[in-house]
Tab-separated table of C-alpha atoms in Angstrom:
chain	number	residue	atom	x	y	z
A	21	UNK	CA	-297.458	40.430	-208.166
A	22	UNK	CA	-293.696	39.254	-208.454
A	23	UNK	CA	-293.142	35.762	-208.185
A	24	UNK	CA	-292.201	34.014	-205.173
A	25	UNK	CA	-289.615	30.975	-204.251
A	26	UNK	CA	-290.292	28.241	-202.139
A	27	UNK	CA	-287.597	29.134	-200.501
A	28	UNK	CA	-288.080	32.365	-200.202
A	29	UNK	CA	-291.124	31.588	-198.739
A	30	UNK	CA	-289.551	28.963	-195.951
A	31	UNK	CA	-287.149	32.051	-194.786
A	32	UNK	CA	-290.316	34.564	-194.202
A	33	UNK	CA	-291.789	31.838	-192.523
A	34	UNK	CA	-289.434	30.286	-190.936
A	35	UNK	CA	-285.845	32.610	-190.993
A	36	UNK	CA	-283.144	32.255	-193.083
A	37	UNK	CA	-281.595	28.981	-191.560
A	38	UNK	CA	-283.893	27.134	-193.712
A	39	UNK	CA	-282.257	28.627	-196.771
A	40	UNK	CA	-279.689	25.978	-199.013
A	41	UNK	CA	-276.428	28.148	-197.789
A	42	UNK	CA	-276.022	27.623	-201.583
A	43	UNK	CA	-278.763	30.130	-202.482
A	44	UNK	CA	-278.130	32.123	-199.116
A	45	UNK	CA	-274.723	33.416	-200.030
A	46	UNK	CA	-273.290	35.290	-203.305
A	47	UNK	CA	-269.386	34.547	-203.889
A	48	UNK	CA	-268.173	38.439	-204.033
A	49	UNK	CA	-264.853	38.810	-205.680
A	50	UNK	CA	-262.785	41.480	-203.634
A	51	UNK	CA	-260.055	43.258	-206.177
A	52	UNK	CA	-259.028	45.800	-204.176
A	53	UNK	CA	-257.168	45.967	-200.825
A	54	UNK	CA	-259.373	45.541	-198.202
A	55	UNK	CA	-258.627	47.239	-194.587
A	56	UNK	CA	-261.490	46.853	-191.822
A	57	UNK	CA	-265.216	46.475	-191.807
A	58	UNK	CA	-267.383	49.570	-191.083
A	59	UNK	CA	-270.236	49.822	-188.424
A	60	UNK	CA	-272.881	49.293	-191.347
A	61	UNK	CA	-271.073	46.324	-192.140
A	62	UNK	CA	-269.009	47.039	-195.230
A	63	UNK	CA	-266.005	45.923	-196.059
A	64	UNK	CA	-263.780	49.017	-196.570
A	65	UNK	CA	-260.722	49.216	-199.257
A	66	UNK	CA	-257.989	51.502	-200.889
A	67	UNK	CA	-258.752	50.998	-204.758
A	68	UNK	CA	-256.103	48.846	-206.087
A	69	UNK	CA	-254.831	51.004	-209.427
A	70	UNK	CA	-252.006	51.614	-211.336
A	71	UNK	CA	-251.251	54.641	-209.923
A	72	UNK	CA	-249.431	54.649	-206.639
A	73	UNK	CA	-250.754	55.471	-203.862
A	74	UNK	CA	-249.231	56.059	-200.060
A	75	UNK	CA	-251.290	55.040	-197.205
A	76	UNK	CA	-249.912	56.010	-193.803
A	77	UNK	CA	-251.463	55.302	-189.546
A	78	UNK	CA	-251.398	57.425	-186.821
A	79	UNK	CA	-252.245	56.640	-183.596
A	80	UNK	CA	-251.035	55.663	-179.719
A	81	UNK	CA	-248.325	53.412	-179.174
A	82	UNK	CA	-249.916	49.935	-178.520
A	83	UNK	CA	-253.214	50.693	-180.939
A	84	UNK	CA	-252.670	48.269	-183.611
A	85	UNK	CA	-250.017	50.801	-186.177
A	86	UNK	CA	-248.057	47.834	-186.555
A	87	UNK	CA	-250.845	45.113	-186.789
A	88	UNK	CA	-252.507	47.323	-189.557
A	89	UNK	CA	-248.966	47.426	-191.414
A	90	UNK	CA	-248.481	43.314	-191.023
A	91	UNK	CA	-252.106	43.310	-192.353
A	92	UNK	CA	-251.019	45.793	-195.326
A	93	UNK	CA	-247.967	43.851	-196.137
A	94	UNK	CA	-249.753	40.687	-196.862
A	95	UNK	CA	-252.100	42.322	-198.862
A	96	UNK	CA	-249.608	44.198	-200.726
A	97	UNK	CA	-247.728	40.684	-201.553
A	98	UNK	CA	-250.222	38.322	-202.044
A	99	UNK	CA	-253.132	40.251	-203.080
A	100	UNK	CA	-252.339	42.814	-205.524
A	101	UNK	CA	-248.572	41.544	-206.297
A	102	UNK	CA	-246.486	44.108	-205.170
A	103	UNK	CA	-242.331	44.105	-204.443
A	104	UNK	CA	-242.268	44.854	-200.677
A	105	UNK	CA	-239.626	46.301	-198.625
A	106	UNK	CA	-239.818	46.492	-194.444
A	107	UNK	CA	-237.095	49.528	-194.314
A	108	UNK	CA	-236.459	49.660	-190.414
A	109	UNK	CA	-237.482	46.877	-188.155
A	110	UNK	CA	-235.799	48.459	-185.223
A	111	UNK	CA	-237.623	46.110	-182.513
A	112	UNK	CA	-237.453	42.856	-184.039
A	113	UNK	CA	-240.648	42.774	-184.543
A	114	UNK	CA	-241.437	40.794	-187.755
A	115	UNK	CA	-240.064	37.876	-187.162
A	116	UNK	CA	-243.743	36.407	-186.392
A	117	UNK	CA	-244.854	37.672	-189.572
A	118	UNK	CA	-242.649	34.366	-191.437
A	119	UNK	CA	-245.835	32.181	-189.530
A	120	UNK	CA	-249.267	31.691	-190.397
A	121	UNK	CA	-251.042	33.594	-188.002
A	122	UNK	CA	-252.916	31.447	-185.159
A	123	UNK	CA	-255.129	33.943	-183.954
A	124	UNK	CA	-258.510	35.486	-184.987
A	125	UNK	CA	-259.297	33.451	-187.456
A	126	UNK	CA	-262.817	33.993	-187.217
A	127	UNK	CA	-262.402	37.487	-187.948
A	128	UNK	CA	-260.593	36.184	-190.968
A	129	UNK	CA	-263.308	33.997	-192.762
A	130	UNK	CA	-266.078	36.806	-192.372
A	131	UNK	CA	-264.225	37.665	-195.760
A	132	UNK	CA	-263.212	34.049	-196.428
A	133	UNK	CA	-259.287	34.243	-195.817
A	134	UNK	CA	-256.538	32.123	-194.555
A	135	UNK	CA	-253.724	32.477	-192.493
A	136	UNK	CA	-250.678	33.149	-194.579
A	137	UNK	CA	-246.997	33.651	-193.821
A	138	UNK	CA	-244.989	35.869	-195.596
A	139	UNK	CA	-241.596	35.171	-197.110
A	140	UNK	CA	-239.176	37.695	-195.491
A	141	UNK	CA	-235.419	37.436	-195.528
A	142	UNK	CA	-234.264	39.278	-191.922
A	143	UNK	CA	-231.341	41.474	-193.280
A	144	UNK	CA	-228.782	42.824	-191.102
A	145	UNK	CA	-226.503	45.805	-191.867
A	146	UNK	CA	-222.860	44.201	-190.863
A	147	UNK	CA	-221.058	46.569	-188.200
A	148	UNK	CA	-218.580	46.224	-185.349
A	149	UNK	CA	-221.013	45.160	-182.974
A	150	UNK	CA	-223.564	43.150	-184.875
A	151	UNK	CA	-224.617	40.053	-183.209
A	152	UNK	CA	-227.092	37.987	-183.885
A	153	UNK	CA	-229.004	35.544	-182.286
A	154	UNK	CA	-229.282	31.844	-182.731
A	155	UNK	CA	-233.201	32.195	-181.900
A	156	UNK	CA	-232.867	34.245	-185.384
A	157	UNK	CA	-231.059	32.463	-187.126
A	158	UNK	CA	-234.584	29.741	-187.394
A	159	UNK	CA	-235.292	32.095	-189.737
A	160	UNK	CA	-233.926	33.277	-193.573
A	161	UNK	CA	-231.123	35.701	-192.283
A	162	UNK	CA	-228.587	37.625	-194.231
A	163	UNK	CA	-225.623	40.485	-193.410
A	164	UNK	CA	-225.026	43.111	-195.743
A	165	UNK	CA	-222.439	45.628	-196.298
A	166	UNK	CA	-222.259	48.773	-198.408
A	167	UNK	CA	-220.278	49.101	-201.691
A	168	UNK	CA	-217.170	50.696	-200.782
A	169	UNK	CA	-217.199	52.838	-203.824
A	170	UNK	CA	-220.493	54.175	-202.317
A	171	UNK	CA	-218.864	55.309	-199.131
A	172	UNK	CA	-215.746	56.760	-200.291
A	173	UNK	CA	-217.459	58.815	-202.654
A	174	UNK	CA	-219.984	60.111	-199.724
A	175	UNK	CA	-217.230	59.747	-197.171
A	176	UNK	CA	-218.087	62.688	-195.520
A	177	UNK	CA	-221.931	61.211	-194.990
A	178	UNK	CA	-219.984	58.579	-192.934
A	179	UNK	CA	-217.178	60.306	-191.076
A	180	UNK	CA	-216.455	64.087	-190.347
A	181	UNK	CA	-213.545	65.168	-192.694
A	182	UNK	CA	-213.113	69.051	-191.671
A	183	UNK	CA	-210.096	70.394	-194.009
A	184	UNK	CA	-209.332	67.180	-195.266
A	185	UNK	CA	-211.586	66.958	-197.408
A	186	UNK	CA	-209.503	69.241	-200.049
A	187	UNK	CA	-207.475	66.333	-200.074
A	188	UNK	CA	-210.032	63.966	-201.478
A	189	UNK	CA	-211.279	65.598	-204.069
A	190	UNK	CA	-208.201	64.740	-206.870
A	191	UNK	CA	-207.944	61.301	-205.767
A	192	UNK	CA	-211.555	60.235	-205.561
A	193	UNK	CA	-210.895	58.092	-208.780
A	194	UNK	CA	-208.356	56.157	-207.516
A	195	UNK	CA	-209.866	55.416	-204.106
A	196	UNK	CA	-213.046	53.877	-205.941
A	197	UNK	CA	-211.081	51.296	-207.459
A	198	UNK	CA	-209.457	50.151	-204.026
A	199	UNK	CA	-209.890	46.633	-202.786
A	200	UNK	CA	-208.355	46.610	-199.622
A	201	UNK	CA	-207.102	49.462	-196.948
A	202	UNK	CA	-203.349	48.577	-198.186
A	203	UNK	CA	-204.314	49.625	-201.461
A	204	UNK	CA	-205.808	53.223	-199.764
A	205	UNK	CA	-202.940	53.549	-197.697
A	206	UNK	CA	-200.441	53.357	-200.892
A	207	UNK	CA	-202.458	55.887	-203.001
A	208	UNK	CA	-202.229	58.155	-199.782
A	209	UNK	CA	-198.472	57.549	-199.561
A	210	UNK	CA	-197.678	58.142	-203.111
A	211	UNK	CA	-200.077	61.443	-203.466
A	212	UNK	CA	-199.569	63.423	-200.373
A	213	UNK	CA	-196.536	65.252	-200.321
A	214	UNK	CA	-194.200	64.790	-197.073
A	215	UNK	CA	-195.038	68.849	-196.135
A	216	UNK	CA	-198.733	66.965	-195.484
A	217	UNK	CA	-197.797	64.473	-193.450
A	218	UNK	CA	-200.252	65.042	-190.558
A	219	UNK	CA	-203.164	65.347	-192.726
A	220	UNK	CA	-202.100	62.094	-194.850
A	221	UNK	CA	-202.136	60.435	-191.173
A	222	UNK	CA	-205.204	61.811	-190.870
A	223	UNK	CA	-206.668	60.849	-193.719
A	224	UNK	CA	-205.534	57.195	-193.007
A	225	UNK	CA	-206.930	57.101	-189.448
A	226	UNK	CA	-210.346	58.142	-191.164
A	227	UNK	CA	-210.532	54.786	-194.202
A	228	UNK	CA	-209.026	52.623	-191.265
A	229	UNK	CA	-211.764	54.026	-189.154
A	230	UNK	CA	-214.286	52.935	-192.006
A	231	UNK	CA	-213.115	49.544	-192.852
A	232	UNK	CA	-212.801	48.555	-188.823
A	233	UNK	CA	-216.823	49.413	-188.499
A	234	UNK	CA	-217.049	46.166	-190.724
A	235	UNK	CA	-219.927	48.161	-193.152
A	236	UNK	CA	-217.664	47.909	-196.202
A	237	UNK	CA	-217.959	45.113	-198.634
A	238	UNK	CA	-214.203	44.652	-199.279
A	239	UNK	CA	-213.810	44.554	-195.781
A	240	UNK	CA	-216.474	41.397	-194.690
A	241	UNK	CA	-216.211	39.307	-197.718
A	242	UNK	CA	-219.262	37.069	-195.531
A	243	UNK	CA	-221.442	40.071	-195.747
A	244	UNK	CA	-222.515	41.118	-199.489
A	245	UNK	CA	-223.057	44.393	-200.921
A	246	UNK	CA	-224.207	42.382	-204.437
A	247	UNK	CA	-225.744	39.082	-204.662
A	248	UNK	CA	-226.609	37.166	-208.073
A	249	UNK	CA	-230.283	35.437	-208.457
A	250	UNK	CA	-230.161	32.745	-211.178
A	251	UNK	CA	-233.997	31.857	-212.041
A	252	UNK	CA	-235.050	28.744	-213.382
A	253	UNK	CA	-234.732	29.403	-216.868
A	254	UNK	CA	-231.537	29.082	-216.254
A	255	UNK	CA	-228.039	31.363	-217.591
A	256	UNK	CA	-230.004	33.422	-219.748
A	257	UNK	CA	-232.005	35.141	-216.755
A	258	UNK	CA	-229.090	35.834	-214.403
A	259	UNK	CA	-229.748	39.070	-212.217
A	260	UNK	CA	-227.010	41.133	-210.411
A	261	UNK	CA	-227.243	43.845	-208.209
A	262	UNK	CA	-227.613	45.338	-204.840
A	263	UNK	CA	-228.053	42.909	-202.066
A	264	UNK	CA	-232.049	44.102	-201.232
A	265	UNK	CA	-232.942	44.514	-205.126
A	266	UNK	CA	-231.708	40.690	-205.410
A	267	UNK	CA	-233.658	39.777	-202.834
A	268	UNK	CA	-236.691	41.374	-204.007
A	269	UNK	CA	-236.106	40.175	-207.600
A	270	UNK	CA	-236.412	36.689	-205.999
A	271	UNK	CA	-239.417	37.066	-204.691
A	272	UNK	CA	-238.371	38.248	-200.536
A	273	UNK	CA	-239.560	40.839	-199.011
A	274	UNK	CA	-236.160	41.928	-196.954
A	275	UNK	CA	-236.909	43.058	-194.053
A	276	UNK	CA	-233.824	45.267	-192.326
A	277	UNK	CA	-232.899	44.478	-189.095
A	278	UNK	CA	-232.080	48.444	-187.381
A	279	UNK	CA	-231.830	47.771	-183.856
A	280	UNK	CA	-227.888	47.910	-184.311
A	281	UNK	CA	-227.186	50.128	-187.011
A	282	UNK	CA	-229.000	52.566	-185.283
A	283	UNK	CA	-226.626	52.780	-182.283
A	284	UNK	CA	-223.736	54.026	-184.874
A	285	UNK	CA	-223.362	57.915	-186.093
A	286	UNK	CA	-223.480	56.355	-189.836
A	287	UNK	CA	-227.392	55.034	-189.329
A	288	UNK	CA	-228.667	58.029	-191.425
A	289	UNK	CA	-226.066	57.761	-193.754
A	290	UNK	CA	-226.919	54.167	-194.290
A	291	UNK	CA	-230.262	54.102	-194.558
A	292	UNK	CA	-230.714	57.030	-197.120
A	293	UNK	CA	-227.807	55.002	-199.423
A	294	UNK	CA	-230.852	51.981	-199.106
A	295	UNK	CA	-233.505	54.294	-199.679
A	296	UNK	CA	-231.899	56.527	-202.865
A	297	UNK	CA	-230.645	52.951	-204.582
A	298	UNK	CA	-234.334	51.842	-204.464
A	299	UNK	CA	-235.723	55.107	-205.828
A	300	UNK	CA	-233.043	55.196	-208.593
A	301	UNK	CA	-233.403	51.311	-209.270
A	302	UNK	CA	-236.735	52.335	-210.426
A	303	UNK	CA	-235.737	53.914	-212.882
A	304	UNK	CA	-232.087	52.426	-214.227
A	305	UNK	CA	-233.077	48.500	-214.068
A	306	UNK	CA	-234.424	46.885	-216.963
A	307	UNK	CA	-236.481	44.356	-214.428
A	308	UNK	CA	-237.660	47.132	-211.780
A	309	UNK	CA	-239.018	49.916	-214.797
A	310	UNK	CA	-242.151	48.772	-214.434
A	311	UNK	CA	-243.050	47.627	-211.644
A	312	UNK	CA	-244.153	48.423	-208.347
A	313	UNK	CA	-242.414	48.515	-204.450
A	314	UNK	CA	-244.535	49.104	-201.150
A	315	UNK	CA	-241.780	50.565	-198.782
A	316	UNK	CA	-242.871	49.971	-195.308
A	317	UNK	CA	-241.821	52.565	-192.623
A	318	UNK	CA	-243.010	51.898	-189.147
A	319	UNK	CA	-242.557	54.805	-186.384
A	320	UNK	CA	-241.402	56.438	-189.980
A	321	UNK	CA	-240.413	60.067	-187.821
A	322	UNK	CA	-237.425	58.185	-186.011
A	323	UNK	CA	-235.779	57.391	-188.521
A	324	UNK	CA	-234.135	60.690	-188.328
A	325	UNK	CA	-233.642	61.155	-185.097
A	326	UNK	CA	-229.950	61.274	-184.093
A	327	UNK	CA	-226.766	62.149	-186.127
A	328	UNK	CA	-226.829	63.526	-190.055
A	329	UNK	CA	-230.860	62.688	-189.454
A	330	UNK	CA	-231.562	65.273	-192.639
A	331	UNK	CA	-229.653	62.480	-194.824
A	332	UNK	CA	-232.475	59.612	-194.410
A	333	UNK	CA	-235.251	62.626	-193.549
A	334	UNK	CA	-234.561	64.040	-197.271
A	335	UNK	CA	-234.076	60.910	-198.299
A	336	UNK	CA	-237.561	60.077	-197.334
A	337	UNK	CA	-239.334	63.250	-198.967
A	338	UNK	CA	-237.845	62.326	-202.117
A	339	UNK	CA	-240.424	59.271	-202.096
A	340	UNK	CA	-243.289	60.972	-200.486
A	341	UNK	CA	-242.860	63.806	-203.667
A	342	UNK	CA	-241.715	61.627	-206.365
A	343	UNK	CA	-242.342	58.077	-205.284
A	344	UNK	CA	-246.023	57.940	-207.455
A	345	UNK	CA	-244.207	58.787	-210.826
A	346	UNK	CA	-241.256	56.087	-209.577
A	347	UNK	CA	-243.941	53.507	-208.826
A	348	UNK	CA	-243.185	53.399	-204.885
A	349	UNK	CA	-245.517	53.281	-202.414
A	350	UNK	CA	-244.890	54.818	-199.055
A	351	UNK	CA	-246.718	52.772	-196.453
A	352	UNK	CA	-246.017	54.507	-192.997
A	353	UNK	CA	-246.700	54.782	-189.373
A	354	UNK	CA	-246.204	57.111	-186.494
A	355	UNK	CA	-247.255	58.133	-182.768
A	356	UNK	CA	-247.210	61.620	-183.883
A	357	UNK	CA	-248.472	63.164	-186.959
A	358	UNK	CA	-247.879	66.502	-186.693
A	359	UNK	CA	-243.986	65.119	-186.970
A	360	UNK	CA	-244.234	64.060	-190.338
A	361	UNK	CA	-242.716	66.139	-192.911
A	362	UNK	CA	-245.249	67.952	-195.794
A	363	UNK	CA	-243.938	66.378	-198.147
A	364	UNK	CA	-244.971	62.856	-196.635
A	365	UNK	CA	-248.257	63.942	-195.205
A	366	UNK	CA	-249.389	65.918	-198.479
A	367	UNK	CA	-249.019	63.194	-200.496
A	368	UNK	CA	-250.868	60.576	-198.361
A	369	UNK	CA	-253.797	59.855	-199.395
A	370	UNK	CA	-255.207	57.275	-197.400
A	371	UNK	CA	-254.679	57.514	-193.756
A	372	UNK	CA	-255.713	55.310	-190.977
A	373	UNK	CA	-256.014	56.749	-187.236
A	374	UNK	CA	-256.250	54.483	-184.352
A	375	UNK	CA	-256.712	55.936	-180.623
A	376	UNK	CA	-255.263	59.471	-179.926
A	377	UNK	CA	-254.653	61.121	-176.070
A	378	UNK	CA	-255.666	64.782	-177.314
A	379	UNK	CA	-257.546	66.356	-179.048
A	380	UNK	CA	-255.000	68.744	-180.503
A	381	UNK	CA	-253.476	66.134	-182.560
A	382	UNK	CA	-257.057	65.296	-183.683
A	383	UNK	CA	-256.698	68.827	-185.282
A	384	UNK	CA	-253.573	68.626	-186.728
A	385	UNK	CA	-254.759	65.094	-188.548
A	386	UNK	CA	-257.715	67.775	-189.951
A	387	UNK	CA	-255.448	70.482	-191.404
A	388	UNK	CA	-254.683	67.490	-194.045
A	389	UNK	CA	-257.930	65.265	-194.069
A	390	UNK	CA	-261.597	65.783	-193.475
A	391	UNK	CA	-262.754	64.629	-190.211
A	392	UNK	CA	-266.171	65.620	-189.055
A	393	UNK	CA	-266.527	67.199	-185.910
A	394	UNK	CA	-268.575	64.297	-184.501
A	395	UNK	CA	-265.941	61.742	-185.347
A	396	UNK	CA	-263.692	63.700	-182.666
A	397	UNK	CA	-265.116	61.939	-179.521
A	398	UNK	CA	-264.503	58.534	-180.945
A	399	UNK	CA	-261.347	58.798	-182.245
A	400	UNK	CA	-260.051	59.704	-178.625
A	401	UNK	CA	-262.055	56.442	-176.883
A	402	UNK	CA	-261.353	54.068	-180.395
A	403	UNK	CA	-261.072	50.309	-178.879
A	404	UNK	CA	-258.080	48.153	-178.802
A	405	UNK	CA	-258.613	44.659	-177.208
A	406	UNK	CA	-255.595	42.773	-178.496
A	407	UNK	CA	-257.225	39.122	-176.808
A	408	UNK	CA	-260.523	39.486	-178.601
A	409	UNK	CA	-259.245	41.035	-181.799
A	410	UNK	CA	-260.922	43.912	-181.346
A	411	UNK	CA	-259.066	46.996	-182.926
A	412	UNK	CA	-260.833	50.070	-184.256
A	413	UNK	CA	-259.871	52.591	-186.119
A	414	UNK	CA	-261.041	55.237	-188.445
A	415	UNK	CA	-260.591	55.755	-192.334
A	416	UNK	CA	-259.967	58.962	-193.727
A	417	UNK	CA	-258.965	59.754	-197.667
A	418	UNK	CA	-258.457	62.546	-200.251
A	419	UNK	CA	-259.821	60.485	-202.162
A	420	UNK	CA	-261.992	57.763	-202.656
A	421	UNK	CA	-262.566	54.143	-200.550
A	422	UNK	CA	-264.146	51.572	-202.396
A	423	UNK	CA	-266.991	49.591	-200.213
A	424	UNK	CA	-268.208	46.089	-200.628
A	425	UNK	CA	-271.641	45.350	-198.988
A	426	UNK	CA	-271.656	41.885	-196.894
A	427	UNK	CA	-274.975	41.698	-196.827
A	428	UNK	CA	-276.433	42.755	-200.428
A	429	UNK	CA	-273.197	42.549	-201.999
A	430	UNK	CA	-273.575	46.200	-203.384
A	431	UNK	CA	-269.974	47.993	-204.206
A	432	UNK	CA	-270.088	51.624	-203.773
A	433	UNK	CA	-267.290	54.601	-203.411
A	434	UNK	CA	-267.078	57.208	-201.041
A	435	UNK	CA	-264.875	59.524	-199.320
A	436	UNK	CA	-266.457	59.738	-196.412
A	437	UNK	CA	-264.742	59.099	-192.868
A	438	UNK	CA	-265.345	55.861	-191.606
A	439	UNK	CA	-265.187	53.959	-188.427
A	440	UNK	CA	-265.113	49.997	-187.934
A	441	UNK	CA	-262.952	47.055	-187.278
A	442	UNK	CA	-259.099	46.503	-188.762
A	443	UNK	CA	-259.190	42.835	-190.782
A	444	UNK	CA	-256.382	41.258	-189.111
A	445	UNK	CA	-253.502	40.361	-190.916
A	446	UNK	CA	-252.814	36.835	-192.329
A	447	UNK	CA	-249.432	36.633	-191.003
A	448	UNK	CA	-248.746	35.826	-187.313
A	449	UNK	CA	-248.185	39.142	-185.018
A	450	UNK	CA	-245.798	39.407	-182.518
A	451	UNK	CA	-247.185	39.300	-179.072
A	452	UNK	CA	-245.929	40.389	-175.397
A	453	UNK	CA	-244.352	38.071	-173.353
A	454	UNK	CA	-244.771	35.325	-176.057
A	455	UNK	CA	-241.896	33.688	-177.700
A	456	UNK	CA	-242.366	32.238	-181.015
């Protein structure tokens, strides 16, 4: 007969709250990224590996997609040591996430974690009619521009040229090099031949019409394109580049404020110069070539909804096809899945599904993912109970989840559908009718 504790002993007898909590609990080191506790009382995680993964939510609007993307974030930071990137905050909606949060904590220590803030800059794309608000400005915030190199060699990504475009192509060079729209306006006037006159006009109206939407960096000298991060090492480790790869080589996470830009035909434009830089930044910078970026993407299929949308759209399928070998992780949201290009969706392989209205989009989640017939029921009545914390979803993966027992402690991998609880994320979350 095995041998017996005293204790042991005093918890058949007498339950487990005679135990030493000492004895009665093992310390379980989590080291991958974990997401929400299952009904049998798991804690459920993506595998944190080397190889990049993208992880995306679908669900109603109001069912926790942007909870389960604070939550993300902070794991993606803190916990595994990722370079983040929020790439369209188009509601203002992470400004909580700079506070600890103050609310379900309890649901917090069941896996023995803190409230955290997270160190985001609030960066926002300088136009015409940027303003923005001294309730903001409480928090790190930053304009940008665009190089204007960058937009007169896309120009027509940024304003409709029609026949004048033949123009442009012989004095591309020199425009590059411009400082100033005097300087444009003398190349023009020197190039263009008098028998041209009303195209050369033309041609001027369009850089005037550039440099008076304030996006260019020779034009709002307040607003970098390029910023310089000196470490503490001093000289020898200066950085220089793009105003969001600065900020990421300093440790931010930038966060771009989109609830302007997006007003302007030039949004797509815009965005898919910020998206390509990142992509080839992977590659060309001696600091970024090896390591890894989480690029958040919340309501991910309007981003290219309104003028030129294909720019940011294709754009956007560049990372969901080659973002793995870049070392890029596409973290995304949406209302509607079936909106989501293939070349996003077939290259997720970890997707999250709060509450859905039909069942039809239930089916379109299962062209991509296996989700057993039984599950259907509950992903149309999952529960979202923002005051009680209460926000379920259910897991679904190409591949494999990695589960840590809470009670034995057991860690086990599966790709099974599950169903449980979202962890809450560390951060603060913005809330209705609260101001911070």
């Amino acid at each position: 007969m095995p041998y017996v504790t005293n204790e042991e002993l005093k918890a058949r007898a007498f339950g487990m709250g005679m135990v030493n909590p000492a004895s009665r609990f093992k310390k379980l080191i989590i080291k991958d990224i974990p997401i929400m506790i299952t009904q049998d009382n798991q804690v459920l995680c993506i595998p944190n590996t080397e190889e990049v993964k993208h992880i995306g939510i679908s669900g109603m609007t109001g069912t926790c997609k942007s909870i389960f993307l604070n939550s993300l974030l902070s794991w993606d930071y803190w916990h595994v040591g990722h370079h983040c990137i929020i790439l369209n905050d188009f509601q203002k909606e992470t400004f909580e996430w700079s506070l600890p949060t103050d609310s379900f904590e309890y649901l917090l220590k069941r896996i023995n974690v803190l409230p955290c803030p997270t160190p985001i800059v609030y960066v926002f794309p300088s136009t015409r009619t940027l303003q923005i608000e001294d309730k903001d400005k409480r928090f790190p915030t930053l304009k940008m521009t665009l190089p204007i190199e960058e937009v007169i060699k896309n120009v027509e990504n940024y304003h409709p040229l029609d026949k004048s475009k033949v123009y442009l192509g012989n004095l591309m060079d020199k425009l590059v090099e411009c400082n100033s729209i005097g300087e444009i306006r003398s190349i023009f006037e020197d190039n263009i031949p008098e028998k041209h006159v009303m195209m050369k006009y033309k041609l001027m109206n369009i850089f005037e019409s550039l440099f008076n939407n304030n996006i260019l960096n020779v034009s709002v000298p307040e607003a970098p394109a390029f910023l310089e991060y000196k470490d503490k090492q001093g000289e020898i480790n200066n950085y220089y580049n793009l105003t969001i790869q600065t900020l990421l080589r300093a440790g931010f996470i930038p966060s771009i404020q989109t609830s302007d830009l997006r007003n302007h035909e030039y949004f797509s434009a815009y965005m898919s110069f910020v998206v390509e830089a990142i992509y080839r930044n992977q590659y060309e910078d001696s600091y970024f070539k090896d390591k890894t970026i989480s690029l958040f993407a919340d309501e991910i299929d309007k981003l290219w909804k309104g003028h030129n949308g294909q720019l940011i759209k294709t754009a956007m399928n560049l990372i969901g096809t080659n973002g793995r070998a870049a070392r890029i992780g596409l973290r995304w949201s949406t209302q509607h899945y079936e909106q989501v290009p293939d070349q996003i969706r077939g290259n997720t392989k970890y997707l999250f599904v709060s509450r859905k209205s039909h069942a039809k989009e239930v089916n379109e989640i299962r062209r991509d993912f296996d989700i057993p017939k039984s599950m259907d029921k509950d992903i149309l009545n999952l529960k979202t109970e923002p005051l009680k914390g209460i926000f379920e979803i259910v897991a679904l993966t190409t591949e494999k989840f990695v589960l840590y027992d809470l009670v034995t402690g057991k860690i086990s991998y599966s790709s099974s559908a599950y169903k449980g609880y979202l962890i809450p994320s560390m951060a603060r979350h913005r809330r209705p009718n609260v101001q911070i």
